Tab-separated table of C-alpha atoms in Angstrom:
chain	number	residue	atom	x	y	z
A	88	UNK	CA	-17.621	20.614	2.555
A	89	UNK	CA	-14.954	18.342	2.717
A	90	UNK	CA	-14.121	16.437	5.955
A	91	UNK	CA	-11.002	15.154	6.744
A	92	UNK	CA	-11.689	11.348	8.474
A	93	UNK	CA	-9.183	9.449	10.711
A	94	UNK	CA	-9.605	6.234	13.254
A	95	UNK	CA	-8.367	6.708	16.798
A	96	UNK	CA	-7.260	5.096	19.574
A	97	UNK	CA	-6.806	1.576	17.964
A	98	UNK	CA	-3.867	-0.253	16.947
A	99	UNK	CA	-3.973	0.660	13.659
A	100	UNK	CA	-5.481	3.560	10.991
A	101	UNK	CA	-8.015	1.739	9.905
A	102	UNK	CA	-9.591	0.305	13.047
A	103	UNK	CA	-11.029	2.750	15.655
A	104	UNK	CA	-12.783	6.096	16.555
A	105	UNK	CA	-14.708	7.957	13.839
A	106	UNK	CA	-13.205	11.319	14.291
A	107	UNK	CA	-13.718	14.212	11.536
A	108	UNK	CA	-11.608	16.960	11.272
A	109	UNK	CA	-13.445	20.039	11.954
A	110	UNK	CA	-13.066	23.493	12.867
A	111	UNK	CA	-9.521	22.905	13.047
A	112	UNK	CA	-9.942	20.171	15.630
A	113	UNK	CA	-10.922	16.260	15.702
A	114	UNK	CA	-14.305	15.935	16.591
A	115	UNK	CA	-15.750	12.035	17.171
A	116	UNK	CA	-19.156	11.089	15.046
A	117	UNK	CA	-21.987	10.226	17.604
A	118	UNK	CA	-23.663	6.602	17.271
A	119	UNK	CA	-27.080	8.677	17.181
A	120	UNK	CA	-28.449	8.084	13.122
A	121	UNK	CA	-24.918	6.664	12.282
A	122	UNK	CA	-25.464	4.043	10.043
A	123	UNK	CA	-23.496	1.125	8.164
A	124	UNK	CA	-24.164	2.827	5.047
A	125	UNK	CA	-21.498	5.723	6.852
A	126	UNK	CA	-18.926	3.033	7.569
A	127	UNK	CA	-18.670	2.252	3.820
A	128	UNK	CA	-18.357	5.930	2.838
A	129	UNK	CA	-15.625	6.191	6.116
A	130	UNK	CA	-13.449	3.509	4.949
A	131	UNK	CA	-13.672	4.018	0.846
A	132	UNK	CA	-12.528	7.330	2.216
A	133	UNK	CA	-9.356	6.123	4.413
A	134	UNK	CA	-8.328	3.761	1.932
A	135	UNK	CA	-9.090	1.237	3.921
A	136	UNK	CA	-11.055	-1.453	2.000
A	137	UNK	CA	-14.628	-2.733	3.092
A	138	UNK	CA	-16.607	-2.075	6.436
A	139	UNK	CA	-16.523	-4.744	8.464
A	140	UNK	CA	-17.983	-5.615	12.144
A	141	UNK	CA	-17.901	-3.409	14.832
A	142	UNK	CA	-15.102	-4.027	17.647
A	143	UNK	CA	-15.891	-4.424	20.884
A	144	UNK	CA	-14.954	-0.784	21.670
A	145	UNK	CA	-13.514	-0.906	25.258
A	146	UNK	CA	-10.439	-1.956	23.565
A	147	UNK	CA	-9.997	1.234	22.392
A	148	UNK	CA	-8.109	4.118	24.436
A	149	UNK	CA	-10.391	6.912	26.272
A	150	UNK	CA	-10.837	10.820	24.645
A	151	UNK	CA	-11.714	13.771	26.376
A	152	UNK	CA	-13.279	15.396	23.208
A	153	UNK	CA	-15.528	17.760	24.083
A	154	UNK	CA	-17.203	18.368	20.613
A	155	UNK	CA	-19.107	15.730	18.954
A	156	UNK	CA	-20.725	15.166	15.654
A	157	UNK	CA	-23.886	13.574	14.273
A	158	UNK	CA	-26.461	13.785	11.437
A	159	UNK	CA	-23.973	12.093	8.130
A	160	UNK	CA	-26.895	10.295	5.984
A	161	UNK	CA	-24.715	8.691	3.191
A	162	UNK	CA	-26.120	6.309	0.828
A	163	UNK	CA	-23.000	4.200	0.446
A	164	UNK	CA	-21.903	5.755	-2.679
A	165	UNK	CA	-20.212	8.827	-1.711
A	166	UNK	CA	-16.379	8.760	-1.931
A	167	UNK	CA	-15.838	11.170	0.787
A	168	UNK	CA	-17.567	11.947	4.054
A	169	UNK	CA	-18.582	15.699	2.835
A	170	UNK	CA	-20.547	14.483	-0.010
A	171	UNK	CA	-23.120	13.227	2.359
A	172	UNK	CA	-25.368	14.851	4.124
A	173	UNK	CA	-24.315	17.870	6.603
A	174	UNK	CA	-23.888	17.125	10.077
A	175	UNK	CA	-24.969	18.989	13.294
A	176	UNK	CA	-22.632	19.265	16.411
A	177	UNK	CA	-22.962	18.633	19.744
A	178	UNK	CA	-22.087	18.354	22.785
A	179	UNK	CA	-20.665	15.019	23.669
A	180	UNK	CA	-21.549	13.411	26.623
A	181	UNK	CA	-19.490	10.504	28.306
A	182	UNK	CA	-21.483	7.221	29.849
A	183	UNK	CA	-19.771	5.739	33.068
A	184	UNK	CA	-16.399	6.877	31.623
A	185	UNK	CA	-16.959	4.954	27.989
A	186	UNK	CA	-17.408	6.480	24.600
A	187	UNK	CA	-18.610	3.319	23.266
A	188	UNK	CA	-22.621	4.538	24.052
A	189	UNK	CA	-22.710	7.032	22.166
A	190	UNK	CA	-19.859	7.373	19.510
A	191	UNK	CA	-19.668	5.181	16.738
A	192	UNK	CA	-16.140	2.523	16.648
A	193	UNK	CA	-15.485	0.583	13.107
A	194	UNK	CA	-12.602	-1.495	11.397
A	195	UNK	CA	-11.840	-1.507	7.841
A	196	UNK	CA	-10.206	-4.568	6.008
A	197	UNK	CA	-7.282	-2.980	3.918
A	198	UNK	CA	-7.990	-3.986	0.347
A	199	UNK	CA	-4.211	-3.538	-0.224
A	200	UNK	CA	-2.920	-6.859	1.927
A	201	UNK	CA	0.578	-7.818	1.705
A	202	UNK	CA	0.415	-11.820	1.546
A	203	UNK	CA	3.223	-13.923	1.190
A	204	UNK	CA	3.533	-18.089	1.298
A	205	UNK	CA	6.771	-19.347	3.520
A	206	UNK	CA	8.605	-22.572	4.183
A	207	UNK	CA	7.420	-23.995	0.950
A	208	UNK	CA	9.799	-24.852	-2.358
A	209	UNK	CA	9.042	-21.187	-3.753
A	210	UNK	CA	6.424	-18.027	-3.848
A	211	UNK	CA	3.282	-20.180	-4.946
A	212	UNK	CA	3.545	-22.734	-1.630
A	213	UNK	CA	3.777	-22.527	1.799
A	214	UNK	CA	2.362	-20.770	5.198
A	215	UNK	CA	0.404	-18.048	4.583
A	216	UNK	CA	1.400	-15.164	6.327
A	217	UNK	CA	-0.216	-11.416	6.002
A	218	UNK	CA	1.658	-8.313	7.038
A	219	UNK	CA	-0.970	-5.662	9.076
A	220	UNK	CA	-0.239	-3.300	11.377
A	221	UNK	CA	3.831	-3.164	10.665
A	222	UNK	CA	4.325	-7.068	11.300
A	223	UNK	CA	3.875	-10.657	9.401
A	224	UNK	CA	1.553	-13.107	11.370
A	225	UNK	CA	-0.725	-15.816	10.074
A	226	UNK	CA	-3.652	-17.713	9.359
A	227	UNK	CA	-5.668	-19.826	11.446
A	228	UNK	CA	-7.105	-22.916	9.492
A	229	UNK	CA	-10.936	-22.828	11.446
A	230	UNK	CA	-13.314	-22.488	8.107
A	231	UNK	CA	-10.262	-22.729	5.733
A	232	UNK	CA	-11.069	-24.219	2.505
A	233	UNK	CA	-10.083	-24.436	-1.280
A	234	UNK	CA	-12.500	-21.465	-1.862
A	235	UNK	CA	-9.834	-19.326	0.821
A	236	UNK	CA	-6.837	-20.458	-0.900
A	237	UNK	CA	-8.177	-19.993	-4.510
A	238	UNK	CA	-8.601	-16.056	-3.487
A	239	UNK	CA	-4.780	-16.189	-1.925
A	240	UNK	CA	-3.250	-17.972	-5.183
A	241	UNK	CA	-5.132	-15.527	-6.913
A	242	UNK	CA	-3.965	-12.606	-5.073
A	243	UNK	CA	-0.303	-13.571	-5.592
A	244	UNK	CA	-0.636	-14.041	-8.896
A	245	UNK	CA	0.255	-17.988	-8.952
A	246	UNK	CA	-3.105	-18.732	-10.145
A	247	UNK	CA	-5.385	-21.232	-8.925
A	248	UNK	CA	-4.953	-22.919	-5.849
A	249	UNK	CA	-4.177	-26.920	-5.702
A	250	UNK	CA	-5.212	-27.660	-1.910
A	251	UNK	CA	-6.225	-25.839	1.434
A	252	UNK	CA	-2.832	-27.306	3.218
A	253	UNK	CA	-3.259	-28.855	6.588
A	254	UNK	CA	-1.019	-26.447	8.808
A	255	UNK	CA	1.907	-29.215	9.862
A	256	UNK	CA	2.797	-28.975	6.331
A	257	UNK	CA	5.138	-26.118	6.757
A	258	UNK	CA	5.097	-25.957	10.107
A	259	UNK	CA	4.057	-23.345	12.885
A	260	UNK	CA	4.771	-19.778	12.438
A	261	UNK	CA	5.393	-17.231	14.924
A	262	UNK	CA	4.238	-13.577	16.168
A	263	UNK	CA	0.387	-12.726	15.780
A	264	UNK	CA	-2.350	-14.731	14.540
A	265	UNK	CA	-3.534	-12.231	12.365
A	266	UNK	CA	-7.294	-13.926	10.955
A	267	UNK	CA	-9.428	-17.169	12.421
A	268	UNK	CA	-12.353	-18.227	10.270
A	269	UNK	CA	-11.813	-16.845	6.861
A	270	UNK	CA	-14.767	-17.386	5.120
A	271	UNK	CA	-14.498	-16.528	0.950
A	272	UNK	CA	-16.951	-17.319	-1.559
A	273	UNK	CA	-13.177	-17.797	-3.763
A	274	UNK	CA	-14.268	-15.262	-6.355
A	275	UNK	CA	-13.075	-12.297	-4.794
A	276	UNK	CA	-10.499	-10.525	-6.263
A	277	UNK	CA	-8.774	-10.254	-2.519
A	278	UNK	CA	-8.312	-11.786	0.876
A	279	UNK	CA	-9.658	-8.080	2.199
A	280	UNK	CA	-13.148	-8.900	0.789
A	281	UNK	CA	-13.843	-11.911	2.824
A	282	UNK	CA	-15.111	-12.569	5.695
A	283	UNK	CA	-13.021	-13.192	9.573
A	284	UNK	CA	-14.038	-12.914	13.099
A	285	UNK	CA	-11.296	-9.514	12.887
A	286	UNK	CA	-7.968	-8.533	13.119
A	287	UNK	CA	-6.465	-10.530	16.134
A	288	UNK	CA	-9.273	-12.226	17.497
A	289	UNK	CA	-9.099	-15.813	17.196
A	290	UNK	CA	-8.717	-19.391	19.727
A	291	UNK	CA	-5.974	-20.661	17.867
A	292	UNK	CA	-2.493	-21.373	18.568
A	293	UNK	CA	0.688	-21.746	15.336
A	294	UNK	CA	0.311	-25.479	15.291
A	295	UNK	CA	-2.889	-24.511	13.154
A	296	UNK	CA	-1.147	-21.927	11.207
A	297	UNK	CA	-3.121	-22.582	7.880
A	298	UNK	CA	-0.987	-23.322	4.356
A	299	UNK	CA	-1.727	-22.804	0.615
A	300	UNK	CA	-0.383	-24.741	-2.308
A	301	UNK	CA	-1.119	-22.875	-5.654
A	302	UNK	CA	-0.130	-24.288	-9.134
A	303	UNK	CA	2.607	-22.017	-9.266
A	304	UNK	CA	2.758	-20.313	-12.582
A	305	UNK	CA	3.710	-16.701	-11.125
A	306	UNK	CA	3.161	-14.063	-13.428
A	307	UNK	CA	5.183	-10.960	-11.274
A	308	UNK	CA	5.849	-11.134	-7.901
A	309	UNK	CA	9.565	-9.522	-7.668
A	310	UNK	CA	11.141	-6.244	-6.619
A	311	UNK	CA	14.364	-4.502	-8.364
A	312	UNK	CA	16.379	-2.163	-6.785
A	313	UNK	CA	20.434	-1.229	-7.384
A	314	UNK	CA	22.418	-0.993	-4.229
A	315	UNK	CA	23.442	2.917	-4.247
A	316	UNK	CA	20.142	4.004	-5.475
A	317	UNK	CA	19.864	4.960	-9.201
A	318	UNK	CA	23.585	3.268	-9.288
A	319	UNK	CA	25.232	-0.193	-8.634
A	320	UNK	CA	24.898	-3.574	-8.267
A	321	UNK	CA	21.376	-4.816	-9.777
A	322	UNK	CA	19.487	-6.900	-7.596
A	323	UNK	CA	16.271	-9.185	-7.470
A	324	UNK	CA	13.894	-10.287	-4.429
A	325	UNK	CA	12.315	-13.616	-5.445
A	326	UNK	CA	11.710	-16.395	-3.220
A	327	UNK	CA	11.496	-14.369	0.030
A	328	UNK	CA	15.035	-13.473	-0.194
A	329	UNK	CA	17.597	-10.858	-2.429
A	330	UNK	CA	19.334	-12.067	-4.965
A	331	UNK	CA	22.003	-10.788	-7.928
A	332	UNK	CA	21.821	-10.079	-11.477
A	333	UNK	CA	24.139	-11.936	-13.467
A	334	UNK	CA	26.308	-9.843	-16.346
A	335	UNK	CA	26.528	-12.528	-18.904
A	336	UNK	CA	24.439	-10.912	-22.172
A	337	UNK	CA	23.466	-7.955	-20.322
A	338	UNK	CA	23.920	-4.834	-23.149
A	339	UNK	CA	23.074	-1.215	-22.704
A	340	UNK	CA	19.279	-1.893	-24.123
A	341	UNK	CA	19.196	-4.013	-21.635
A	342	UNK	CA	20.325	-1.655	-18.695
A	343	UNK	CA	18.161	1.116	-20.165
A	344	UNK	CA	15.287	-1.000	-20.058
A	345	UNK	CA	15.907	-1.674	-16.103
A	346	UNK	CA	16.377	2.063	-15.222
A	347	UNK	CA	13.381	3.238	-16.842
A	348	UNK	CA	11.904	0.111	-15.011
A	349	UNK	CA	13.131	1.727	-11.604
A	350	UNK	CA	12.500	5.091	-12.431
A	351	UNK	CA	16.127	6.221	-12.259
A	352	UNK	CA	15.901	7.827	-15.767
A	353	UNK	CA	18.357	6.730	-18.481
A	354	UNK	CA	21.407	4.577	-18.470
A	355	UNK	CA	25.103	6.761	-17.914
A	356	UNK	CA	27.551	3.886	-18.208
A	357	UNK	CA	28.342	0.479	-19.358
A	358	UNK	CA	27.357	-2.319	-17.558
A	359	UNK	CA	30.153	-4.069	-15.842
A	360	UNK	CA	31.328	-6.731	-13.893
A	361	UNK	CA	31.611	-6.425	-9.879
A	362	UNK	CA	31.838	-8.938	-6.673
A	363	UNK	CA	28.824	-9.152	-5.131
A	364	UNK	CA	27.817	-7.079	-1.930
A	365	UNK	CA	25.245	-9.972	-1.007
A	366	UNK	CA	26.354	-12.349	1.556
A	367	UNK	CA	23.918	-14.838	0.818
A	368	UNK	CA	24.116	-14.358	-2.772
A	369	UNK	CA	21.553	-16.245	-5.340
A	370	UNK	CA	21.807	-15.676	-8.478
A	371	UNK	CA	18.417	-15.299	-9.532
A	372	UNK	CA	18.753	-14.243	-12.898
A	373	UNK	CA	21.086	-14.691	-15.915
A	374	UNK	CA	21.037	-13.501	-19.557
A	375	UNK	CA	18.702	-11.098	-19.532
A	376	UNK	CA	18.406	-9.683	-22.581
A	377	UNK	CA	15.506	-7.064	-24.084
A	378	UNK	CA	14.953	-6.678	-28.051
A	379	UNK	CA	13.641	-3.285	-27.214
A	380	UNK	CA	9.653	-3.674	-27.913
A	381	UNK	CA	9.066	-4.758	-24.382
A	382	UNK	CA	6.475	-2.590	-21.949
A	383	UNK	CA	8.717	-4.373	-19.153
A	384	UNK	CA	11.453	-6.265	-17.994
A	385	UNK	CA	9.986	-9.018	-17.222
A	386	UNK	CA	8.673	-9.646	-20.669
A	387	UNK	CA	12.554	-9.521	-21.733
A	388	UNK	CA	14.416	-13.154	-22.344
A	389	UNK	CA	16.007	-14.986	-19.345
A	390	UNK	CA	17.093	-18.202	-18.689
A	391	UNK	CA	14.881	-19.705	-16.024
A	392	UNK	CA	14.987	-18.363	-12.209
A	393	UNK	CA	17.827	-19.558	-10.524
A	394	UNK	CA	19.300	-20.934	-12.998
A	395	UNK	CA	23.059	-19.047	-13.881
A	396	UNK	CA	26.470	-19.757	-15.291
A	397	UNK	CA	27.785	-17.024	-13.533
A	398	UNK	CA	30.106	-16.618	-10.398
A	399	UNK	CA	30.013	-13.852	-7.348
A	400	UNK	CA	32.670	-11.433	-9.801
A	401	UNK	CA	30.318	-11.662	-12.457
A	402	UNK	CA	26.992	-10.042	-10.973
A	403	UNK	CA	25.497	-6.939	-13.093
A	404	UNK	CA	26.650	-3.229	-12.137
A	405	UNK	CA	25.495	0.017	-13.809
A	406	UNK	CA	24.870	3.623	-13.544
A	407	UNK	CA	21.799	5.123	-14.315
A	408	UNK	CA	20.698	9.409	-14.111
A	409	UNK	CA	18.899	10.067	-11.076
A	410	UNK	CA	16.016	11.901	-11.554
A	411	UNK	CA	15.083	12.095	-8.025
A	412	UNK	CA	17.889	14.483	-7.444
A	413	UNK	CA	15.994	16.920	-9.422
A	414	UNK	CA	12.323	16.413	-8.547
A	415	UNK	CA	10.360	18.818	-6.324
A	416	UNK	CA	6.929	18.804	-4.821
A	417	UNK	CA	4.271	21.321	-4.057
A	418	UNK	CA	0.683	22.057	-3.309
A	419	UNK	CA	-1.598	24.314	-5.510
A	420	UNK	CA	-4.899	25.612	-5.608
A	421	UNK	CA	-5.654	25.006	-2.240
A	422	UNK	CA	-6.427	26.995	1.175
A	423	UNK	CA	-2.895	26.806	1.842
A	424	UNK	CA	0.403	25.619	1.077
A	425	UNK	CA	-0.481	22.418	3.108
A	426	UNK	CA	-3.622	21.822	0.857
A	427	UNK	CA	-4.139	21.805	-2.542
A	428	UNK	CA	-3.583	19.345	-6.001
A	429	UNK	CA	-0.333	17.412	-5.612
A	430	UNK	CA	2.158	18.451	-8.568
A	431	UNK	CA	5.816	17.561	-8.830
A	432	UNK	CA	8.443	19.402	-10.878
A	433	UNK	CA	11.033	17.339	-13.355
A	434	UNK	CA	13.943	19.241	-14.616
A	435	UNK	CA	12.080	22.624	-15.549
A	436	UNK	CA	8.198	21.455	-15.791
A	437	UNK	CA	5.794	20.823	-13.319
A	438	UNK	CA	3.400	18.057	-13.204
A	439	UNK	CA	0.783	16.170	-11.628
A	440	UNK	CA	-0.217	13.149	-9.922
A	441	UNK	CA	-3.160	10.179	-11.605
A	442	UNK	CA	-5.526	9.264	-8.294
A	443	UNK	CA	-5.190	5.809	-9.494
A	444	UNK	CA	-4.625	3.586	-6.111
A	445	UNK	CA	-3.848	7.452	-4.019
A	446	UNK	CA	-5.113	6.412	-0.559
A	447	UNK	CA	-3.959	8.281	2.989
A	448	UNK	CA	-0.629	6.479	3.014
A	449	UNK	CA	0.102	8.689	0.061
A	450	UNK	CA	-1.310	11.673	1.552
A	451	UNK	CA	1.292	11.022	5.060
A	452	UNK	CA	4.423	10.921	2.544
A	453	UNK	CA	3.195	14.171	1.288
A	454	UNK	CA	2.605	16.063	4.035
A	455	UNK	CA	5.491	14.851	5.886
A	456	UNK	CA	7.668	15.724	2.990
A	457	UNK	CA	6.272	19.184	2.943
A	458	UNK	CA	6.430	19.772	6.751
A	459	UNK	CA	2.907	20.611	6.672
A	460	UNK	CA	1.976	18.342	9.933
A	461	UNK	CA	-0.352	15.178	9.724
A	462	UNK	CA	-2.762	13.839	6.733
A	463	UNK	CA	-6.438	15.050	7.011
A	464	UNK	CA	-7.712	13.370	3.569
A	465	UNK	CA	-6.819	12.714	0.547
A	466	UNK	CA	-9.125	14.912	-2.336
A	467	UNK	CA	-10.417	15.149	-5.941
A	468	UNK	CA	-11.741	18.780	-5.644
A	469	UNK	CA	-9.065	21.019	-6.103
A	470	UNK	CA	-9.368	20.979	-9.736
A	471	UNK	CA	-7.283	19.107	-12.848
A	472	UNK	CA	-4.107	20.578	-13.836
A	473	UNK	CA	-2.176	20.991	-16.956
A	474	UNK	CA	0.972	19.520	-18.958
A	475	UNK	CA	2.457	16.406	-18.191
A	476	UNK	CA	0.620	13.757	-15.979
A	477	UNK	CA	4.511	12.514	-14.043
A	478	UNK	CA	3.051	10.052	-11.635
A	479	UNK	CA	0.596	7.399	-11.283
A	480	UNK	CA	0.053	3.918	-9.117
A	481	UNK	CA	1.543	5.399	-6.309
A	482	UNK	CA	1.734	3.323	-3.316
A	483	UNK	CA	3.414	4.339	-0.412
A	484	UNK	CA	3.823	2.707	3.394
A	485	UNK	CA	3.685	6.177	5.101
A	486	UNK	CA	7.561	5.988	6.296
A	487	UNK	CA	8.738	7.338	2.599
A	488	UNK	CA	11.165	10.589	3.142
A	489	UNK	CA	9.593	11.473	-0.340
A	490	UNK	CA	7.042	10.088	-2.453
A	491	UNK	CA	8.709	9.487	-5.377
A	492	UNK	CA	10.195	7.232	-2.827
A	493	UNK	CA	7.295	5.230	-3.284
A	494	UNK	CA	6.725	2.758	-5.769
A	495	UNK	CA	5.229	4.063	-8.212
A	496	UNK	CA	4.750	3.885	-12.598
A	497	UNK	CA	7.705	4.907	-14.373
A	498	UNK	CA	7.636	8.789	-14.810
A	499	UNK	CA	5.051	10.005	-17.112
A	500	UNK	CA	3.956	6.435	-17.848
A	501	UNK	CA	-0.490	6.821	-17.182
A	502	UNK	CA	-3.662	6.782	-18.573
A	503	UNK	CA	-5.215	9.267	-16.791
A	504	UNK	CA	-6.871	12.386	-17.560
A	505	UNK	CA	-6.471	15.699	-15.683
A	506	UNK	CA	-10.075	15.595	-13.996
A	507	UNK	CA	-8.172	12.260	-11.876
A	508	UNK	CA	-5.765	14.675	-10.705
A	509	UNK	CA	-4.631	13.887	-6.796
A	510	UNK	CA	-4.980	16.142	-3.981
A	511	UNK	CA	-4.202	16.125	-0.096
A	512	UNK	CA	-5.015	18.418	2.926
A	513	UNK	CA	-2.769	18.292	5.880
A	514	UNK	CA	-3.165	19.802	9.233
A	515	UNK	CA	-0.583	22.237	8.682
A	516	UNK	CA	0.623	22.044	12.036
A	517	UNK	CA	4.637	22.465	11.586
A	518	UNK	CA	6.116	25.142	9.300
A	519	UNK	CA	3.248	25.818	7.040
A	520	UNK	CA	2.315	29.169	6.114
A	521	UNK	CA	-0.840	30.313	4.526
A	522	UNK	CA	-0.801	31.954	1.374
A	523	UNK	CA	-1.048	35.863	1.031
């Protein structure tokens, strides 16, 4: 059986309640044989990285479930909660108005962290700041070493780290204090796999705001978009900030090359010159050009960032076809029409979607975007499809209107198989219908 899994009642989706979705209700797991070994399975599950401590639980807000769960015997493995073991219910009983004696509280570490280095003299130095739970805070420097700032330089692609910086070096930050004693071996592949006393809970205050300096050769770490869209002004984020693309050089090849790039399709127009809509306007990049072999952009020819000969009348402007106008998206093989493999029609043939980085923020878009209420799990088991293989890498914040919102591969760009095929159940609780 296949059981959806959510958190509850903490300030974020991955920190909280075990609850599992069954009998068309949320029903909380009981501490009673729960194990760390179920944690694991829980948060692989989620998406939400590796098991971590348990919380001190009164934090979290009170249920009056009345149905309870108990009896999951994973062995760590599993990659959803129904693969283990089935469970038994019961009646849940409540302890001098706490859950916290007999259901089961955990917090995932989201392997997916958005990390970003401010106040320094570009991308690869400065504060470290991470972004959790829909705002950027920082880093406390108790237990911060080179071995913690080798893992962050890592992480952002700027290689290896030069020095753990003491925190007056770029000054206090503001907001949350995010992490206090960070502990990595400086091996790990991300900040999510270390250690940390958890999210929030630390004795610091921003004068100790913890910095990184990293040698700075940054391989990608830049988003394109054009103002309108699939049409308009190119422009580039670098450096914390947006920036244009200047004309000079720029031929159709090279246009082409950015709309597949965006996955807006091919190019319609020439590429002309317009006056900037940035008010703050750096001109991060200037005669671009691509010979046409490249897998990306950012293997084409530039001059170096920042660098330009160009004025604000002079910024890059094109017109590319926008395939999202004629995308759709539907459900198949499922229960329902709110449960099924996730396919998505271009122009006249439908499609599916690789698993490759699908996690429950991908599973919201989708079930918002088909009214079919809020995201139970995301699934493997509704079989692989056929044809063309349209999306893969999707990763989506869970406020996309659509999910080829989301950033994503350029269309039909994988290598996947159809046995990876993605899936999603919803609750169905809006205007979904079941199938005749």
């Amino acid at each position: 059986q296949n059981f959806g899994v959510r958190l509850s009642g903490g300030p974020s989706r991955c920190e909280g309640w075990v609850e599992v979705y069954y009998k068309k209700d949320w029903a909380r797991v009981m501490m009673e044989s729960w194990s760390s070994r179920d944690a694991t399975v829980v948060c692989r599950q989620l998406g939400c990285g590796t098991r971590t401590q348990m919380p001190n639980s009164s934090q979290y807000k009170k249920s009056s479930k009345t149905v309870c769960l108990k009896g999951f015997l994973c062995s760590g493995n599993e990659k959803h909660l129904g693969s283990c073991s089935q469970p038994k219910e019961n009646k849940c009983v409540v302890l001098i108005g706490s859950w916290s004696q007999f259901c089961t509280s955990y917090f995932c570490f989201p392997d997916h962290l958005d990390l970003r280095l401010t106040n320094g003299t570009g991308v690869c130095d400065g504060r470290l700041e991470i972004f959790y739970n829909g705002s950027w805070g920082t880093v406390c420097d108790d237990s911060w070493d080179l071995p913690d700032a080798n893992v962050v330089c890592r992480q952002l692609q700027c290689e290896a780290a030069v020095e753990a910086i003491t925190p007056v070096s770029y000054g206090p930050g503001s907001g949350h204090i995010w992490l206090d004693d960070v502990h990595c071996q400086g091996n790990e592949s991300s900040l999510s796999i270390c250690t940390h006393r958890g999210w929030g809970q630390n004795d610091c205050r921003h004068k100790e705001d913890v910095g990184v300096n990293c040698t700075g050769r940054l391989i990608i770490l830049v988003i394109l978009r054009l103002t309108d869209g699939c049409s308009g002004q190119l422009q580039v984020f670098y450096n914390n900030s947006w920036g244009s693309v200047c004309a000079n050089n720029m031929d159709k090849a090279t246009a082409a090359k950015f709309c597949q790039e965006l996955g807006c399709g091919s190019l319609k127009s020439d590429v002309k010159e317009e006056l900037s809509k940035l008010d703050l306007d750096p001109k991060w990049l200037d005669n671009v050009r691509c010979r046409g072999h490249e897998a990306s952009v950012w293997q084409c020819p530039s001059s170096p960032w920042g660098k330009n000969t160009c004025t604000r009348t002079e910024v890059a402007a094109f017109n590319c076809t926008d395939i999202r106008a004629t995308l759709d998206l539907r459900l198949v093989e499922g229960a329902n029409n709110c449960s099924g493999r996730v396919e998505i029609k271009y122009g006249d043939t439908w499609g599916t979607v690789c698993d490759d980085d699908w996690d429950m923020k991908d599973v919201k878009v989708v079930c918002q975007q088909l009214r079919c209420g809020e995201p139970v799990s995301a699934e493997l088991e509704f079989g692989g499809g056929r044809g063309v293989i349209w999306l893969n890498k999707v990763r989506c914040r869970g406020t996309e209107a659509h999910l080829w919102d989301c950033q994503h591969e350029p269309l039909g760009k994988n290598d996947c198989e159809h046995k990876e095929d993605a899936g999603v159940n919803c609750t169905g609780e809006k205007d979904c219908k079941q199938t005749e």
